[in-house]
């Protein structure tokens, strides 16, 4: 079976991690990065920076799918809208060393990184990030553009509302809800009531 040609928007740390996870999954071949801070033609991890993000539409012919691999939730949402407007199908990337329940639902454009766990009937919204070692336990819900940092943990039945961000090591007790756009600082915890 032919590999899916993937365009990665963002060539920073998260972008490189997503590109590597995509390649390791054996499902994708990364055809290039788009990034505003790096010069076109630069090679990173053996993949070429094709140009700035504003040129998204010009690369539709060389890629089957695309993913925005930028950690900032607001920027990621804006760029996802540009991808959709350019007619791209959104890729979902799961690192081969992540554990994802077969009953979990992963939204388009999501990234599940190495060592992450997505449990039974958990739900990830569009373009959500579950970073290295993070846990989204059974029946937890990460809404669109939500972001779990490294080793963040959501207990069963918790909700991370749209665009909320749990930074590294943050934890939620059972049934806790984090408001849209809220940021939990590293190591913060929210207890069950």
Coordinates of C-alpha atoms in Angstrom, one line a residue:
X1 CA 0.0 0.0 0.0
X2 CA 1.3 3.5 -0.9
X3 CA 2.2 5.8 1.9
X4 CA 0.2 9.0 2.4
X5 CA 2.1 12.1 1.3
X6 CA 2.1 14.4 4.3
X7 CA 2.7 18.2 4.5
X8 CA 3.7 19.4 8.0
X9 CA 2.9 23.0 8.9
X10 CA 5.5 24.1 11.5
X11 CA 9.1 23.0 11.7
X12 CA 9.8 23.9 15.4
X13 CA 10.2 21.3 18.1
X14 CA 6.6 20.0 17.9
X15 CA 6.7 20.0 14.1
X16 CA 9.8 17.8 14.0
X17 CA 8.3 15.4 16.6
X18 CA 5.1 15.1 14.6
X19 CA 7.0 14.5 11.4
X20 CA 9.2 11.9 13.0
X21 CA 6.1 10.2 14.5
X22 CA 4.4 10.2 11.1
X23 CA 7.4 8.6 9.4
X24 CA 7.8 6.0 12.2
X25 CA 4.2 5.0 11.9
X26 CA 5.0 3.7 8.3
X27 CA 1.7 5.3 7.2
X28 CA 3.1 8.6 5.9
X29 CA 6.0 10.0 4.0
X30 CA 6.6 13.7 4.9
X31 CA 7.0 15.7 1.7
X32 CA 7.9 19.0 3.3
X33 CA 7.5 21.6 6.0
X34 CA 6.0 25.0 5.8
X35 CA 7.4 27.5 8.3
X36 CA 7.7 31.3 8.5
X37 CA 10.9 31.3 10.5
X38 CA 13.1 29.1 8.4
X39 CA 14.4 29.7 4.9
X40 CA 13.0 27.7 2.0
X41 CA 15.3 25.0 0.9
X42 CA 16.7 24.2 4.4
X43 CA 16.7 20.5 5.2
X44 CA 15.6 19.3 8.7
X45 CA 15.6 15.6 9.5
X46 CA 16.0 15.0 5.8
X47 CA 12.9 16.9 4.9
X48 CA 12.9 20.3 3.0
X49 CA 11.3 23.5 4.2
X50 CA 9.2 24.4 1.2
X51 CA 8.3 27.9 2.1
X52 CA 6.2 30.1 4.4
X53 CA 2.8 29.2 5.8
X54 CA 1.1 31.7 3.6
X55 CA 2.0 29.5 0.6
X56 CA -0.2 26.6 1.9
X57 CA -2.5 26.5 -1.2
X58 CA 0.4 26.1 -3.6
X59 CA 1.4 22.7 -2.2
X60 CA -2.0 21.0 -2.6
X61 CA -0.8 19.0 -5.6
X62 CA 2.2 17.4 -3.8
X63 CA 0.5 16.3 -0.6
X64 CA -2.5 14.0 0.1
X65 CA -2.9 15.2 3.7
X66 CA -1.6 17.9 6.0
X67 CA -1.2 18.6 9.7
X68 CA -0.6 21.7 11.7
X69 CA 2.2 20.8 14.1
X70 CA 2.4 24.0 16.2
X71 CA 1.7 23.8 20.0
X72 CA 0.0 27.2 20.3
X73 CA -3.7 26.4 20.3
X74 CA -4.8 29.7 18.8
X75 CA -2.2 29.7 16.0
X76 CA -3.0 26.0 15.3
X77 CA -6.7 26.7 14.9
X78 CA -6.1 29.6 12.5
X79 CA -3.8 27.5 10.4
X80 CA -6.2 24.6 10.4
X81 CA -8.8 26.9 8.9
X82 CA -6.3 27.9 6.1
X83 CA -5.6 24.2 5.4
X84 CA -9.4 23.5 5.1
X85 CA -9.9 26.5 2.8
X86 CA -7.0 25.2 0.6
X87 CA -8.8 21.8 0.3
X88 CA -6.4 19.7 2.4
X89 CA -7.6 16.5 4.1
X90 CA -6.4 16.7 7.7
X91 CA -4.0 14.0 8.9
X92 CA -4.1 12.4 12.3
X93 CA -0.7 11.2 13.5
X94 CA -0.2 8.6 16.1
X95 CA 3.3 7.6 17.2
X96 CA 3.8 3.8 17.0
X97 CA 4.8 3.8 20.7
X98 CA 1.5 5.4 21.8
X99 CA -1.3 3.3 23.2
X100 CA -4.7 4.1 21.8
X101 CA -7.8 2.2 22.7
X102 CA -9.7 0.8 19.7
X103 CA -12.9 2.4 21.1
X104 CA -11.3 5.9 21.4
X105 CA -12.2 8.5 18.8
X106 CA -9.4 10.7 17.4
X107 CA -10.4 14.0 15.7
X108 CA -8.9 15.0 12.3
X109 CA -5.6 16.8 12.6
X110 CA -4.8 15.4 16.0
X111 CA -1.3 14.3 17.2
X112 CA -0.7 11.5 19.8
X113 CA 2.9 11.3 20.7
X114 CA 5.4 8.7 22.0
X115 CA 4.3 7.0 25.3
X116 CA 0.9 8.7 25.3
X117 CA -2.2 6.7 26.4
X118 CA -5.7 7.3 25.1
X119 CA -8.1 5.1 27.0
X120 CA -11.4 3.4 26.5
X121 CA -14.1 5.6 24.8
X122 CA -11.9 8.7 25.2
X123 CA -12.5 11.4 22.6
X124 CA -10.0 13.8 21.0
X125 CA -11.4 16.7 19.1
X126 CA -10.1 18.3 15.9
X127 CA -6.4 19.2 16.0
X128 CA -5.8 18.2 19.6
X129 CA -2.4 17.3 21.0
X130 CA -1.6 14.5 23.5
X131 CA 2.1 14.9 24.1
X132 CA 4.8 12.4 25.2
X133 CA 3.7 10.4 28.2
X134 CA 0.4 12.2 28.6
X135 CA -2.7 10.2 29.6
X136 CA -6.3 10.7 28.5
X137 CA -8.1 8.0 30.6
X138 CA -11.4 6.3 29.9
X139 CA -14.3 8.5 28.8
X140 CA -12.2 11.6 29.0
X141 CA -12.9 14.3 26.4
X142 CA -10.3 16.7 24.9
X143 CA -12.3 19.2 22.8
X144 CA -11.1 20.8 19.6
X145 CA -7.7 22.4 19.8
X146 CA -7.1 21.1 23.3
X147 CA -3.5 20.3 24.3
X148 CA -1.9 18.0 26.9
X149 CA 1.7 18.7 27.6
X150 CA 4.3 16.1 28.5
X151 CA 3.1 13.8 31.2
X152 CA -0.2 15.6 31.8
X153 CA -2.9 13.3 33.0
X154 CA -6.7 13.4 32.6
X155 CA -8.6 10.9 34.9
X156 CA -11.7 9.2 33.7
X157 CA -14.6 11.3 32.7
X158 CA -12.7 14.6 32.7
X159 CA -13.2 17.3 30.0
X160 CA -10.6 19.7 28.6
X161 CA -12.7 22.2 26.8
X162 CA -11.9 23.9 23.4
X163 CA -8.4 25.4 23.2
X164 CA -7.5 24.6 26.9
X165 CA -3.9 23.6 27.7
X166 CA -2.6 21.4 30.4
X167 CA 1.1 22.1 30.6
X168 CA 3.7 19.5 31.6
X169 CA 2.7 17.3 34.5
X170 CA -0.7 18.9 35.1
X171 CA -3.3 16.5 36.4
X172 CA -7.1 16.3 36.6
X173 CA -9.0 14.3 39.2
X174 CA -12.1 12.2 38.1
X175 CA -14.9 14.2 36.5
X176 CA -13.1 17.6 36.5
X177 CA -13.8 20.1 33.7
X178 CA -11.3 22.7 32.5
X179 CA -12.8 25.8 30.9
X180 CA -12.3 26.7 27.2
X181 CA -9.0 28.5 26.7
X182 CA -7.8 27.9 30.3
X183 CA -4.1 27.1 30.9
X184 CA -3.1 24.8 33.8
X185 CA 0.6 25.5 34.7
X186 CA 3.2 22.8 34.9
X187 CA 2.5 20.4 37.8
X188 CA -0.9 22.0 38.6
X189 CA -3.7 19.7 39.8
X190 CA -7.4 20.1 39.8
X191 CA -9.1 17.9 42.4
X192 CA -12.4 16.0 42.1
X193 CA -15.3 17.7 44.0

